[in-house]
């Protein structure tokens, strides 16, 4: 079945229109999908409504659609979506005048793209199952610019009945979807990837400060690094902020710290020592509490490393 066929006749309710959620919903709407939108701050839905999406009056109304895709900040926000009294399954919404809204005759589907703990995903899955819905964890890898370019990727795991439509939505938004399991495996994978991302940024910041202190330009370091075996899309993404010291926020230090803490929490539960990641958590916490990362991308960690070294960095020009 093609992506278009999988979404044919289905209305997708999009819940959560922050920077990532808004970019993702815009991609889905542009693909031709039938989209309804809801956000706790209603004005964030205005641009999508102007582009053709239907505005939902309440979270309960989202729960009357064929498919719900949520993109929220953290575990607490995800838990609130299945609150028995005011959540998706509270029965407070006004159902559309259609048949049972079944996805291929298999029931409705809740897909969550948030970066949350596996435990939060499993709680959402349990609430969905109790309401007769399928649940799929579908965390995304990519920042808003990557989403807008159609280059984001998804890991998905969950109920078989929801995987096909989750894959179709993922491919309407991004370039690849990886099926990784039947429970919360996708959430585990996302935390592992973000943990590695955090550690990589700390290491990059440290060697950049070391080179600078030794009198080597950061531009020279990054030019060579990106041409070497250790160069990667990530180091190339972060070359501009490391060199110019301009940090437009693709992802905030607060968000990165949140994900690191979720990974460490999972590691403690499973009794897996992660000493390097634990050190990284301290660095991001210092960046947040010290104010150097306010309003900036998490690459501003280089400022924290330089402060610890008692070293002043100066902006350079990109090569």
PDB file of C-alpha atoms in Angstrom:
ATOM      1  CA  UNK A   1       0.000   0.000   0.000  1.00  0.00           C
ATOM      2  CA  UNK A   2       1.366   3.436  -0.918  1.00  0.00           C
ATOM      3  CA  UNK A   3       1.814   6.260   1.558  1.00  0.00           C
ATOM      4  CA  UNK A   4      -1.094   8.121  -0.042  1.00  0.00           C
ATOM      5  CA  UNK A   5      -3.349   5.068   0.163  1.00  0.00           C
ATOM      6  CA  UNK A   6      -2.512   4.517   3.841  1.00  0.00           C
ATOM      7  CA  UNK A   7      -3.741   8.018   4.726  1.00  0.00           C
ATOM      8  CA  UNK A   8      -6.641   8.157   2.265  1.00  0.00           C
ATOM      9  CA  UNK A   9      -9.845   9.264   3.977  1.00  0.00           C
ATOM     10  CA  UNK A  10      -8.226   9.644   7.404  1.00  0.00           C
ATOM     11  CA  UNK A  11      -8.206  12.825   9.439  1.00  0.00           C
ATOM     12  CA  UNK A  12      -5.064  13.245  11.521  1.00  0.00           C
ATOM     13  CA  UNK A  13      -5.372  15.294  14.706  1.00  0.00           C
ATOM     14  CA  UNK A  14      -2.052  16.983  15.479  1.00  0.00           C
ATOM     15  CA  UNK A  15      -1.453  17.768  19.154  1.00  0.00           C
ATOM     16  CA  UNK A  16       1.525  19.964  20.069  1.00  0.00           C
ATOM     17  CA  UNK A  17       2.680  22.827  17.864  1.00  0.00           C
ATOM     18  CA  UNK A  18       6.012  23.930  19.287  1.00  0.00           C
ATOM     19  CA  UNK A  19       8.969  24.567  16.972  1.00  0.00           C
ATOM     20  CA  UNK A  20       9.336  20.894  16.084  1.00  0.00           C
ATOM     21  CA  UNK A  21       5.657  19.991  16.159  1.00  0.00           C
ATOM     22  CA  UNK A  22       4.696  22.991  14.065  1.00  0.00           C
ATOM     23  CA  UNK A  23       7.308  22.213  11.414  1.00  0.00           C
ATOM     24  CA  UNK A  24       6.239  18.563  11.286  1.00  0.00           C
ATOM     25  CA  UNK A  25       2.533  19.385  11.052  1.00  0.00           C
ATOM     26  CA  UNK A  26       3.222  21.849   8.236  1.00  0.00           C
ATOM     27  CA  UNK A  27       5.049  19.140   6.279  1.00  0.00           C
ATOM     28  CA  UNK A  28       2.174  16.709   6.780  1.00  0.00           C
ATOM     29  CA  UNK A  29      -0.418  19.273   5.697  1.00  0.00           C
ATOM     30  CA  UNK A  30       1.633  20.160   2.615  1.00  0.00           C
ATOM     31  CA  UNK A  31       1.685  16.471   1.644  1.00  0.00           C
ATOM     32  CA  UNK A  32      -2.082  16.598   1.172  1.00  0.00           C
ATOM     33  CA  UNK A  33      -3.107  14.908   4.410  1.00  0.00           C
ATOM     34  CA  UNK A  34      -6.382  15.907   6.051  1.00  0.00           C
ATOM     35  CA  UNK A  35      -5.232  17.649   9.231  1.00  0.00           C
ATOM     36  CA  UNK A  36      -6.887  18.959  12.382  1.00  0.00           C
ATOM     37  CA  UNK A  37      -4.789  20.821  14.955  1.00  0.00           C
ATOM     38  CA  UNK A  38      -4.821  21.539  18.678  1.00  0.00           C
ATOM     39  CA  UNK A  39      -2.360  23.273  20.962  1.00  0.00           C
ATOM     40  CA  UNK A  40      -2.609  24.483  24.543  1.00  0.00           C
ATOM     41  CA  UNK A  41      -1.634  27.930  23.241  1.00  0.00           C
ATOM     42  CA  UNK A  42      -4.302  28.276  20.512  1.00  0.00           C
ATOM     43  CA  UNK A  43      -2.600  30.989  18.459  1.00  0.00           C
ATOM     44  CA  UNK A  44       0.194  28.587  17.524  1.00  0.00           C
ATOM     45  CA  UNK A  45      -2.335  26.843  15.293  1.00  0.00           C
ATOM     46  CA  UNK A  46      -3.253  30.000  13.356  1.00  0.00           C
ATOM     47  CA  UNK A  47      -0.802  29.562  10.458  1.00  0.00           C
ATOM     48  CA  UNK A  48      -1.805  25.939   9.917  1.00  0.00           C
ATOM     49  CA  UNK A  49      -5.499  26.799  10.023  1.00  0.00           C
ATOM     50  CA  UNK A  50      -4.880  29.535   7.467  1.00  0.00           C
ATOM     51  CA  UNK A  51      -3.153  26.909   5.302  1.00  0.00           C
ATOM     52  CA  UNK A  52      -6.164  24.593   5.430  1.00  0.00           C
ATOM     53  CA  UNK A  53      -6.066  22.652   8.696  1.00  0.00           C
ATOM     54  CA  UNK A  54      -9.180  22.342  10.856  1.00  0.00           C
ATOM     55  CA  UNK A  55      -8.969  23.894  14.317  1.00  0.00           C
ATOM     56  CA  UNK A  56      -9.959  21.597  17.170  1.00  0.00           C
ATOM     57  CA  UNK A  57     -11.708  23.158  20.141  1.00  0.00           C
ATOM     58  CA  UNK A  58     -10.350  20.777  22.744  1.00  0.00           C
ATOM     59  CA  UNK A  59      -8.045  17.853  23.364  1.00  0.00           C
ATOM     60  CA  UNK A  60     -11.142  15.703  23.658  1.00  0.00           C
ATOM     61  CA  UNK A  61     -12.076  16.671  20.097  1.00  0.00           C
ATOM     62  CA  UNK A  62      -8.695  15.339  18.933  1.00  0.00           C
ATOM     63  CA  UNK A  63      -9.705  12.011  20.417  1.00  0.00           C
ATOM     64  CA  UNK A  64     -12.607  11.767  17.961  1.00  0.00           C
ATOM     65  CA  UNK A  65     -10.332  11.783  14.898  1.00  0.00           C
ATOM     66  CA  UNK A  66      -9.066   8.689  13.078  1.00  0.00           C
ATOM     67  CA  UNK A  67      -5.436   9.247  14.036  1.00  0.00           C
ATOM     68  CA  UNK A  68      -3.772  11.402  16.688  1.00  0.00           C
ATOM     69  CA  UNK A  69      -0.140  12.462  16.350  1.00  0.00           C
ATOM     70  CA  UNK A  70       1.290  14.116  19.467  1.00  0.00           C
ATOM     71  CA  UNK A  71       4.535  16.038  19.801  1.00  0.00           C
ATOM     72  CA  UNK A  72       5.002  17.338  23.333  1.00  0.00           C
ATOM     73  CA  UNK A  73       7.807  18.448  25.636  1.00  0.00           C
ATOM     74  CA  UNK A  74       8.262  15.725  28.220  1.00  0.00           C
ATOM     75  CA  UNK A  75       6.843  12.825  30.230  1.00  0.00           C
ATOM     76  CA  UNK A  76       4.453  15.022  32.204  1.00  0.00           C
ATOM     77  CA  UNK A  77       3.024  16.563  29.045  1.00  0.00           C
ATOM     78  CA  UNK A  78       2.530  13.132  27.486  1.00  0.00           C
ATOM     79  CA  UNK A  79       0.854  11.830  30.648  1.00  0.00           C
ATOM     80  CA  UNK A  80      -1.554  14.773  30.546  1.00  0.00           C
ATOM     81  CA  UNK A  81      -2.751  13.746  27.087  1.00  0.00           C
ATOM     82  CA  UNK A  82      -4.346  10.594  28.501  1.00  0.00           C
ATOM     83  CA  UNK A  83      -5.718  12.194  31.650  1.00  0.00           C
ATOM     84  CA  UNK A  84      -8.998  10.345  32.340  1.00  0.00           C
ATOM     85  CA  UNK A  85     -10.963  13.558  32.868  1.00  0.00           C
ATOM     86  CA  UNK A  86      -9.538  15.966  30.269  1.00  0.00           C
ATOM     87  CA  UNK A  87      -7.446  13.879  27.884  1.00  0.00           C
ATOM     88  CA  UNK A  88      -7.817  12.278  24.497  1.00  0.00           C
ATOM     89  CA  UNK A  89     -10.005   9.476  25.811  1.00  0.00           C
ATOM     90  CA  UNK A  90     -12.128  11.492  28.248  1.00  0.00           C
ATOM     91  CA  UNK A  91     -15.170  11.377  25.977  1.00  0.00           C
ATOM     92  CA  UNK A  92     -15.455  15.176  26.099  1.00  0.00           C
ATOM     93  CA  UNK A  93     -14.983  15.639  22.364  1.00  0.00           C
ATOM     94  CA  UNK A  94     -17.738  15.965  19.791  1.00  0.00           C
ATOM     95  CA  UNK A  95     -17.414  13.037  17.378  1.00  0.00           C
ATOM     96  CA  UNK A  96     -17.518  13.773  13.644  1.00  0.00           C
ATOM     97  CA  UNK A  97     -20.470  12.532  11.633  1.00  0.00           C
ATOM     98  CA  UNK A  98     -18.661   9.536  10.084  1.00  0.00           C
ATOM     99  CA  UNK A  99     -18.465   5.804  10.595  1.00  0.00           C
ATOM    100  CA  UNK A 100     -16.340   4.378  13.399  1.00  0.00           C
ATOM    101  CA  UNK A 101     -13.276   6.206  12.082  1.00  0.00           C
ATOM    102  CA  UNK A 102     -11.467   2.911  11.735  1.00  0.00           C
ATOM    103  CA  UNK A 103      -8.018   2.764  10.204  1.00  0.00           C
ATOM    104  CA  UNK A 104      -8.404  -0.066   7.738  1.00  0.00           C
ATOM    105  CA  UNK A 105     -11.110  -1.483   9.996  1.00  0.00           C
ATOM    106  CA  UNK A 106      -8.648  -1.932  12.877  1.00  0.00           C
ATOM    107  CA  UNK A 107      -9.525   0.967  15.135  1.00  0.00           C
ATOM    108  CA  UNK A 108      -8.022   4.363  15.818  1.00  0.00           C
ATOM    109  CA  UNK A 109      -4.305   5.048  16.263  1.00  0.00           C
ATOM    110  CA  UNK A 110      -2.360   7.324  18.596  1.00  0.00           C
ATOM    111  CA  UNK A 111       1.177   8.069  17.410  1.00  0.00           C
ATOM    112  CA  UNK A 112       3.580   9.948  19.667  1.00  0.00           C
ATOM    113  CA  UNK A 113       6.715  11.616  18.309  1.00  0.00           C
ATOM    114  CA  UNK A 114       7.953  13.069  21.596  1.00  0.00           C
ATOM    115  CA  UNK A 115      11.317  12.327  23.198  1.00  0.00           C
ATOM    116  CA  UNK A 116      10.183  10.750  26.451  1.00  0.00           C
ATOM    117  CA  UNK A 117      11.093   7.881  28.735  1.00  0.00           C
ATOM    118  CA  UNK A 118      10.146   4.338  27.720  1.00  0.00           C
ATOM    119  CA  UNK A 119       7.993   4.220  30.849  1.00  0.00           C
ATOM    120  CA  UNK A 120       5.985   7.241  29.673  1.00  0.00           C
ATOM    121  CA  UNK A 121       5.491   5.618  26.269  1.00  0.00           C
ATOM    122  CA  UNK A 122       4.267   2.441  27.936  1.00  0.00           C
ATOM    123  CA  UNK A 123       1.825   4.382  30.116  1.00  0.00           C
ATOM    124  CA  UNK A 124       0.444   6.050  26.998  1.00  0.00           C
ATOM    125  CA  UNK A 125       0.209   2.674  25.259  1.00  0.00           C
ATOM    126  CA  UNK A 126      -1.713   1.221  28.204  1.00  0.00           C
ATOM    127  CA  UNK A 127      -4.167   4.135  28.204  1.00  0.00           C
ATOM    128  CA  UNK A 128      -4.650   3.782  24.457  1.00  0.00           C
ATOM    129  CA  UNK A 129      -5.259   0.044  24.748  1.00  0.00           C
ATOM    130  CA  UNK A 130      -7.855   0.587  27.459  1.00  0.00           C
ATOM    131  CA  UNK A 131      -9.664   2.986  25.112  1.00  0.00           C
ATOM    132  CA  UNK A 132      -9.451   0.514  22.228  1.00  0.00           C
ATOM    133  CA  UNK A 133      -6.756   2.395  20.318  1.00  0.00           C
ATOM    134  CA  UNK A 134      -3.448   1.233  18.868  1.00  0.00           C
ATOM    135  CA  UNK A 135      -0.358   3.115  20.065  1.00  0.00           C
ATOM    136  CA  UNK A 136       2.925   3.754  18.267  1.00  0.00           C
ATOM    137  CA  UNK A 137       6.007   5.493  19.649  1.00  0.00           C
ATOM    138  CA  UNK A 138       7.557   7.440  16.757  1.00  0.00           C
ATOM    139  CA  UNK A 139      10.350   9.737  17.962  1.00  0.00           C
ATOM    140  CA  UNK A 140      11.958  11.876  15.295  1.00  0.00           C
ATOM    141  CA  UNK A 141      15.623  12.646  14.671  1.00  0.00           C
ATOM    142  CA  UNK A 142      16.274  16.106  13.274  1.00  0.00           C
ATOM    143  CA  UNK A 143      15.852  19.776  14.161  1.00  0.00           C
ATOM    144  CA  UNK A 144      13.214  22.126  12.693  1.00  0.00           C
ATOM    145  CA  UNK A 145      15.436  23.048   9.736  1.00  0.00           C
ATOM    146  CA  UNK A 146      15.997  19.367   8.954  1.00  0.00           C
ATOM    147  CA  UNK A 147      12.240  18.771   9.199  1.00  0.00           C
ATOM    148  CA  UNK A 148      11.489  21.659   6.846  1.00  0.00           C
ATOM    149  CA  UNK A 149      13.949  20.196   4.324  1.00  0.00           C
ATOM    150  CA  UNK A 150      12.202  16.812   4.493  1.00  0.00           C
ATOM    151  CA  UNK A 151      15.336  15.098   5.814  1.00  0.00           C
ATOM    152  CA  UNK A 152      14.183  13.972   9.271  1.00  0.00           C
ATOM    153  CA  UNK A 153      13.999  10.286  10.151  1.00  0.00           C
ATOM    154  CA  UNK A 154      11.775   8.318  12.522  1.00  0.00           C
ATOM    155  CA  UNK A 155      12.081   5.223  14.672  1.00  0.00           C
ATOM    156  CA  UNK A 156       8.707   3.557  15.277  1.00  0.00           C
ATOM    157  CA  UNK A 157       7.576   0.784  17.590  1.00  0.00           C
ATOM    158  CA  UNK A 158       4.255  -0.335  18.983  1.00  0.00           C
ATOM    159  CA  UNK A 159       1.040  -2.059  18.016  1.00  0.00           C
ATOM    160  CA  UNK A 160       1.048  -3.730  14.604  1.00  0.00           C
ATOM    161  CA  UNK A 161      -2.329  -2.157  13.819  1.00  0.00           C
ATOM    162  CA  UNK A 162      -0.789   1.315  13.908  1.00  0.00           C
ATOM    163  CA  UNK A 163       2.599   0.813  12.268  1.00  0.00           C
ATOM    164  CA  UNK A 164       1.450   1.213   8.673  1.00  0.00           C
ATOM    165  CA  UNK A 165      -0.225   4.565   9.205  1.00  0.00           C
ATOM    166  CA  UNK A 166       2.671   5.738  11.425  1.00  0.00           C
ATOM    167  CA  UNK A 167       5.093   4.859   8.653  1.00  0.00           C
ATOM    168  CA  UNK A 168       2.966   6.713   6.100  1.00  0.00           C
ATOM    169  CA  UNK A 169       2.915   9.844   8.244  1.00  0.00           C
ATOM    170  CA  UNK A 170       6.653   9.587   8.887  1.00  0.00           C
ATOM    171  CA  UNK A 171       7.387   9.359   5.170  1.00  0.00           C
ATOM    172  CA  UNK A 172       5.086  12.307   4.458  1.00  0.00           C
ATOM    173  CA  UNK A 173       7.170  14.378   6.879  1.00  0.00           C
ATOM    174  CA  UNK A 174      10.690  12.982   6.509  1.00  0.00           C
ATOM    175  CA  UNK A 175      12.908  10.738   4.400  1.00  0.00           C
ATOM    176  CA  UNK A 176      13.038   7.442   6.323  1.00  0.00           C
ATOM    177  CA  UNK A 177      11.167   5.384   8.912  1.00  0.00           C
ATOM    178  CA  UNK A 178      12.756   2.519  10.850  1.00  0.00           C
ATOM    179  CA  UNK A 179      10.514  -0.124  12.451  1.00  0.00           C
ATOM    180  CA  UNK A 180      12.317  -1.202  15.613  1.00  0.00           C
ATOM    181  CA  UNK A 181       9.904  -3.208  17.762  1.00  0.00           C
ATOM    182  CA  UNK A 182       6.494  -3.765  19.274  1.00  0.00           C
ATOM    183  CA  UNK A 183       6.701  -1.809  22.543  1.00  0.00           C
ATOM    184  CA  UNK A 184       8.760   1.242  23.599  1.00  0.00           C
ATOM    185  CA  UNK A 185      11.935   0.313  21.724  1.00  0.00           C
ATOM    186  CA  UNK A 186      11.765   3.496  19.645  1.00  0.00           C
ATOM    187  CA  UNK A 187      11.882   5.617  22.792  1.00  0.00           C
ATOM    188  CA  UNK A 188      14.970   3.738  23.981  1.00  0.00           C
ATOM    189  CA  UNK A 189      16.695   4.267  20.636  1.00  0.00           C
ATOM    190  CA  UNK A 190      15.927   7.996  20.659  1.00  0.00           C
ATOM    191  CA  UNK A 191      17.390   8.408  24.144  1.00  0.00           C
ATOM    192  CA  UNK A 192      20.518   6.496  23.127  1.00  0.00           C
ATOM    193  CA  UNK A 193      20.965   8.672  20.040  1.00  0.00           C
ATOM    194  CA  UNK A 194      20.452  11.903  21.970  1.00  0.00           C
ATOM    195  CA  UNK A 195      22.840  10.724  24.682  1.00  0.00           C
ATOM    196  CA  UNK A 196      25.534  10.176  22.063  1.00  0.00           C
ATOM    197  CA  UNK A 197      24.711  13.548  20.516  1.00  0.00           C
ATOM    198  CA  UNK A 198      25.190  15.246  23.882  1.00  0.00           C
ATOM    199  CA  UNK A 199      28.514  13.556  24.570  1.00  0.00           C
ATOM    200  CA  UNK A 200      29.731  14.348  21.051  1.00  0.00           C
ATOM    201  CA  UNK A 201      28.918  18.032  21.513  1.00  0.00           C
ATOM    202  CA  UNK A 202      30.790  18.122  24.809  1.00  0.00           C
ATOM    203  CA  UNK A 203      33.849  16.463  23.259  1.00  0.00           C
ATOM    204  CA  UNK A 204      33.720  18.813  20.276  1.00  0.00           C
ATOM    205  CA  UNK A 205      33.504  21.821  22.586  1.00  0.00           C
ATOM    206  CA  UNK A 206      36.447  20.587  24.655  1.00  0.00           C
ATOM    207  CA  UNK A 207      38.813  20.000  21.730  1.00  0.00           C
ATOM    208  CA  UNK A 208      37.800  23.315  20.145  1.00  0.00           C
ATOM    209  CA  UNK A 209      38.689  25.183  23.335  1.00  0.00           C
ATOM    210  CA  UNK A 210      41.936  23.215  23.620  1.00  0.00           C
ATOM    211  CA  UNK A 211      42.934  24.114  20.059  1.00  0.00           C
ATOM    212  CA  UNK A 212      42.006  27.752  20.578  1.00  0.00           C
ATOM    213  CA  UNK A 213      44.036  27.955  23.789  1.00  0.00           C
ATOM    214  CA  UNK A 214      46.998  26.475  21.900  1.00  0.00           C
ATOM    215  CA  UNK A 215      46.762  29.214  19.293  1.00  0.00           C
ATOM    216  CA  UNK A 216      45.059  27.183  16.558  1.00  0.00           C
ATOM    217  CA  UNK A 217      42.012  28.741  14.941  1.00  0.00           C
ATOM    218  CA  UNK A 218      38.771  26.874  15.482  1.00  0.00           C
ATOM    219  CA  UNK A 219      38.035  27.344  11.776  1.00  0.00           C
ATOM    220  CA  UNK A 220      41.217  25.419  10.909  1.00  0.00           C
ATOM    221  CA  UNK A 221      40.346  22.680  13.385  1.00  0.00           C
ATOM    222  CA  UNK A 222      36.831  22.231  12.030  1.00  0.00           C
ATOM    223  CA  UNK A 223      37.955  22.339   8.408  1.00  0.00           C
ATOM    224  CA  UNK A 224      40.383  19.487   9.038  1.00  0.00           C
ATOM    225  CA  UNK A 225      38.046  17.566  11.353  1.00  0.00           C
ATOM    226  CA  UNK A 226      35.197  17.623   8.851  1.00  0.00           C
ATOM    227  CA  UNK A 227      37.488  16.222   6.153  1.00  0.00           C
ATOM    228  CA  UNK A 228      38.694  13.399   8.411  1.00  0.00           C
ATOM    229  CA  UNK A 229      37.166  10.064   9.392  1.00  0.00           C
ATOM    230  CA  UNK A 230      35.652  11.627  12.511  1.00  0.00           C
ATOM    231  CA  UNK A 231      33.762  14.238  10.490  1.00  0.00           C
ATOM    232  CA  UNK A 232      30.007  13.705  10.286  1.00  0.00           C
ATOM    233  CA  UNK A 233      26.789  15.504   9.425  1.00  0.00           C
ATOM    234  CA  UNK A 234      26.613  16.514  13.081  1.00  0.00           C
ATOM    235  CA  UNK A 235      30.091  18.072  13.223  1.00  0.00           C
ATOM    236  CA  UNK A 236      29.307  19.903  10.005  1.00  0.00           C
ATOM    237  CA  UNK A 237      26.007  21.172  11.449  1.00  0.00           C
ATOM    238  CA  UNK A 238      27.842  22.509  14.488  1.00  0.00           C
ATOM    239  CA  UNK A 239      30.831  24.008  12.681  1.00  0.00           C
ATOM    240  CA  UNK A 240      29.188  27.425  12.281  1.00  0.00           C
ATOM    241  CA  UNK A 241      28.340  27.923  15.974  1.00  0.00           C
ATOM    242  CA  UNK A 242      31.709  26.569  17.149  1.00  0.00           C
ATOM    243  CA  UNK A 243      33.583  28.935  14.828  1.00  0.00           C
ATOM    244  CA  UNK A 244      31.406  32.068  14.790  1.00  0.00           C
ATOM    245  CA  UNK A 245      30.039  31.784  18.355  1.00  0.00           C
ATOM    246  CA  UNK A 246      26.574  32.514  17.003  1.00  0.00           C
ATOM    247  CA  UNK A 247      24.052  30.069  18.458  1.00  0.00           C
ATOM    248  CA  UNK A 248      20.590  30.280  16.848  1.00  0.00           C
ATOM    249  CA  UNK A 249      18.644  27.621  18.742  1.00  0.00           C
ATOM    250  CA  UNK A 250      18.070  24.422  16.784  1.00  0.00           C
ATOM    251  CA  UNK A 251      17.758  22.610  20.127  1.00  0.00           C
ATOM    252  CA  UNK A 252      18.077  24.222  23.534  1.00  0.00           C
ATOM    253  CA  UNK A 253      20.458  23.300  26.375  1.00  0.00           C
ATOM    254  CA  UNK A 254      17.407  22.701  28.576  1.00  0.00           C
ATOM    255  CA  UNK A 255      16.025  20.179  26.110  1.00  0.00           C
ATOM    256  CA  UNK A 256      19.364  18.444  25.763  1.00  0.00           C
ATOM    257  CA  UNK A 257      19.752  18.218  29.542  1.00  0.00           C
ATOM    258  CA  UNK A 258      16.261  16.751  29.810  1.00  0.00           C
ATOM    259  CA  UNK A 259      17.118  14.001  27.338  1.00  0.00           C
ATOM    260  CA  UNK A 260      20.443  13.251  29.044  1.00  0.00           C
ATOM    261  CA  UNK A 261      18.658  12.891  32.365  1.00  0.00           C
ATOM    262  CA  UNK A 262      16.097  10.526  30.839  1.00  0.00           C
ATOM    263  CA  UNK A 263      18.911   8.363  29.464  1.00  0.00           C
ATOM    264  CA  UNK A 264      20.666   8.339  32.839  1.00  0.00           C
ATOM    265  CA  UNK A 265      17.405   7.432  34.581  1.00  0.00           C
ATOM    266  CA  UNK A 266      16.963   4.480  32.233  1.00  0.00           C
ATOM    267  CA  UNK A 267      20.584   3.461  32.805  1.00  0.00           C
ATOM    268  CA  UNK A 268      20.083   3.478  36.576  1.00  0.00           C
ATOM    269  CA  UNK A 269      16.956   1.350  36.253  1.00  0.00           C
ATOM    270  CA  UNK A 270      18.857  -1.185  34.147  1.00  0.00           C
ATOM    271  CA  UNK A 271      22.054  -0.947  36.238  1.00  0.00           C
ATOM    272  CA  UNK A 272      24.225   0.180  33.327  1.00  0.00           C
ATOM    273  CA  UNK A 273      26.999   2.591  34.397  1.00  0.00           C
ATOM    274  CA  UNK A 274      27.311   5.592  32.063  1.00  0.00           C
ATOM    275  CA  UNK A 275      30.141   7.655  33.591  1.00  0.00           C
ATOM    276  CA  UNK A 276      30.817   9.717  30.459  1.00  0.00           C
ATOM    277  CA  UNK A 277      27.162  10.677  30.084  1.00  0.00           C
ATOM    278  CA  UNK A 278      26.969  11.511  33.797  1.00  0.00           C
ATOM    279  CA  UNK A 279      29.817  13.990  33.320  1.00  0.00           C
ATOM    280  CA  UNK A 280      28.020  15.440  30.316  1.00  0.00           C
ATOM    281  CA  UNK A 281      24.884  15.980  32.414  1.00  0.00           C
ATOM    282  CA  UNK A 282      26.938  18.087  34.840  1.00  0.00           C
ATOM    283  CA  UNK A 283      28.230  20.193  31.945  1.00  0.00           C
ATOM    284  CA  UNK A 284      24.745  20.874  30.550  1.00  0.00           C
ATOM    285  CA  UNK A 285      23.392  21.627  34.009  1.00  0.00           C
ATOM    286  CA  UNK A 286      26.167  24.189  34.503  1.00  0.00           C
ATOM    287  CA  UNK A 287      25.408  25.711  31.105  1.00  0.00           C
ATOM    288  CA  UNK A 288      21.737  26.097  32.018  1.00  0.00           C
ATOM    289  CA  UNK A 289      22.190  27.297  35.605  1.00  0.00           C
ATOM    290  CA  UNK A 290      25.033  29.668  34.705  1.00  0.00           C
ATOM    291  CA  UNK A 291      22.970  31.459  32.078  1.00  0.00           C
ATOM    292  CA  UNK A 292      25.432  31.115  29.202  1.00  0.00           C
ATOM    293  CA  UNK A 293      23.007  28.968  27.230  1.00  0.00           C
ATOM    294  CA  UNK A 294      19.899  31.119  27.610  1.00  0.00           C
ATOM    295  CA  UNK A 295      18.164  31.574  24.267  1.00  0.00           C
ATOM    296  CA  UNK A 296      20.919  29.673  22.483  1.00  0.00           C
ATOM    297  CA  UNK A 297      21.512  26.332  20.806  1.00  0.00           C
ATOM    298  CA  UNK A 298      23.062  23.595  22.932  1.00  0.00           C
ATOM    299  CA  UNK A 299      26.318  24.130  20.996  1.00  0.00           C
ATOM    300  CA  UNK A 300      26.768  27.042  23.415  1.00  0.00           C
ATOM    301  CA  UNK A 301      28.301  24.369  25.632  1.00  0.00           C
ATOM    302  CA  UNK A 302      31.612  25.589  24.158  1.00  0.00           C
ATOM    303  CA  UNK A 303      31.130  28.788  26.181  1.00  0.00           C
ATOM    304  CA  UNK A 304      30.810  26.772  29.384  1.00  0.00           C
ATOM    305  CA  UNK A 305      33.942  24.756  28.568  1.00  0.00           C
ATOM    306  CA  UNK A 306      35.864  27.967  27.866  1.00  0.00           C
ATOM    307  CA  UNK A 307      34.653  29.500  31.132  1.00  0.00           C
ATOM    308  CA  UNK A 308      35.836  26.440  33.051  1.00  0.00           C
ATOM    309  CA  UNK A 309      39.233  26.818  31.369  1.00  0.00           C
ATOM    310  CA  UNK A 310      39.430  30.527  32.147  1.00  0.00           C
ATOM    311  CA  UNK A 311      39.812  31.137  28.430  1.00  0.00           C
ATOM    312  CA  UNK A 312      38.192  33.842  26.321  1.00  0.00           C
ATOM    313  CA  UNK A 313      36.920  32.809  22.902  1.00  0.00           C
ATOM    314  CA  UNK A 314      36.542  35.280  20.068  1.00  0.00           C
ATOM    315  CA  UNK A 315      34.295  34.895  17.019  1.00  0.00           C
ATOM    316  CA  UNK A 316      36.006  33.738  13.834  1.00  0.00           C
ATOM    317  CA  UNK A 317      34.941  33.693  10.217  1.00  0.00           C
ATOM    318  CA  UNK A 318      33.896  30.454   8.568  1.00  0.00           C
ATOM    319  CA  UNK A 319      36.118  29.012   5.865  1.00  0.00           C
TER     320      UNK A 319
END
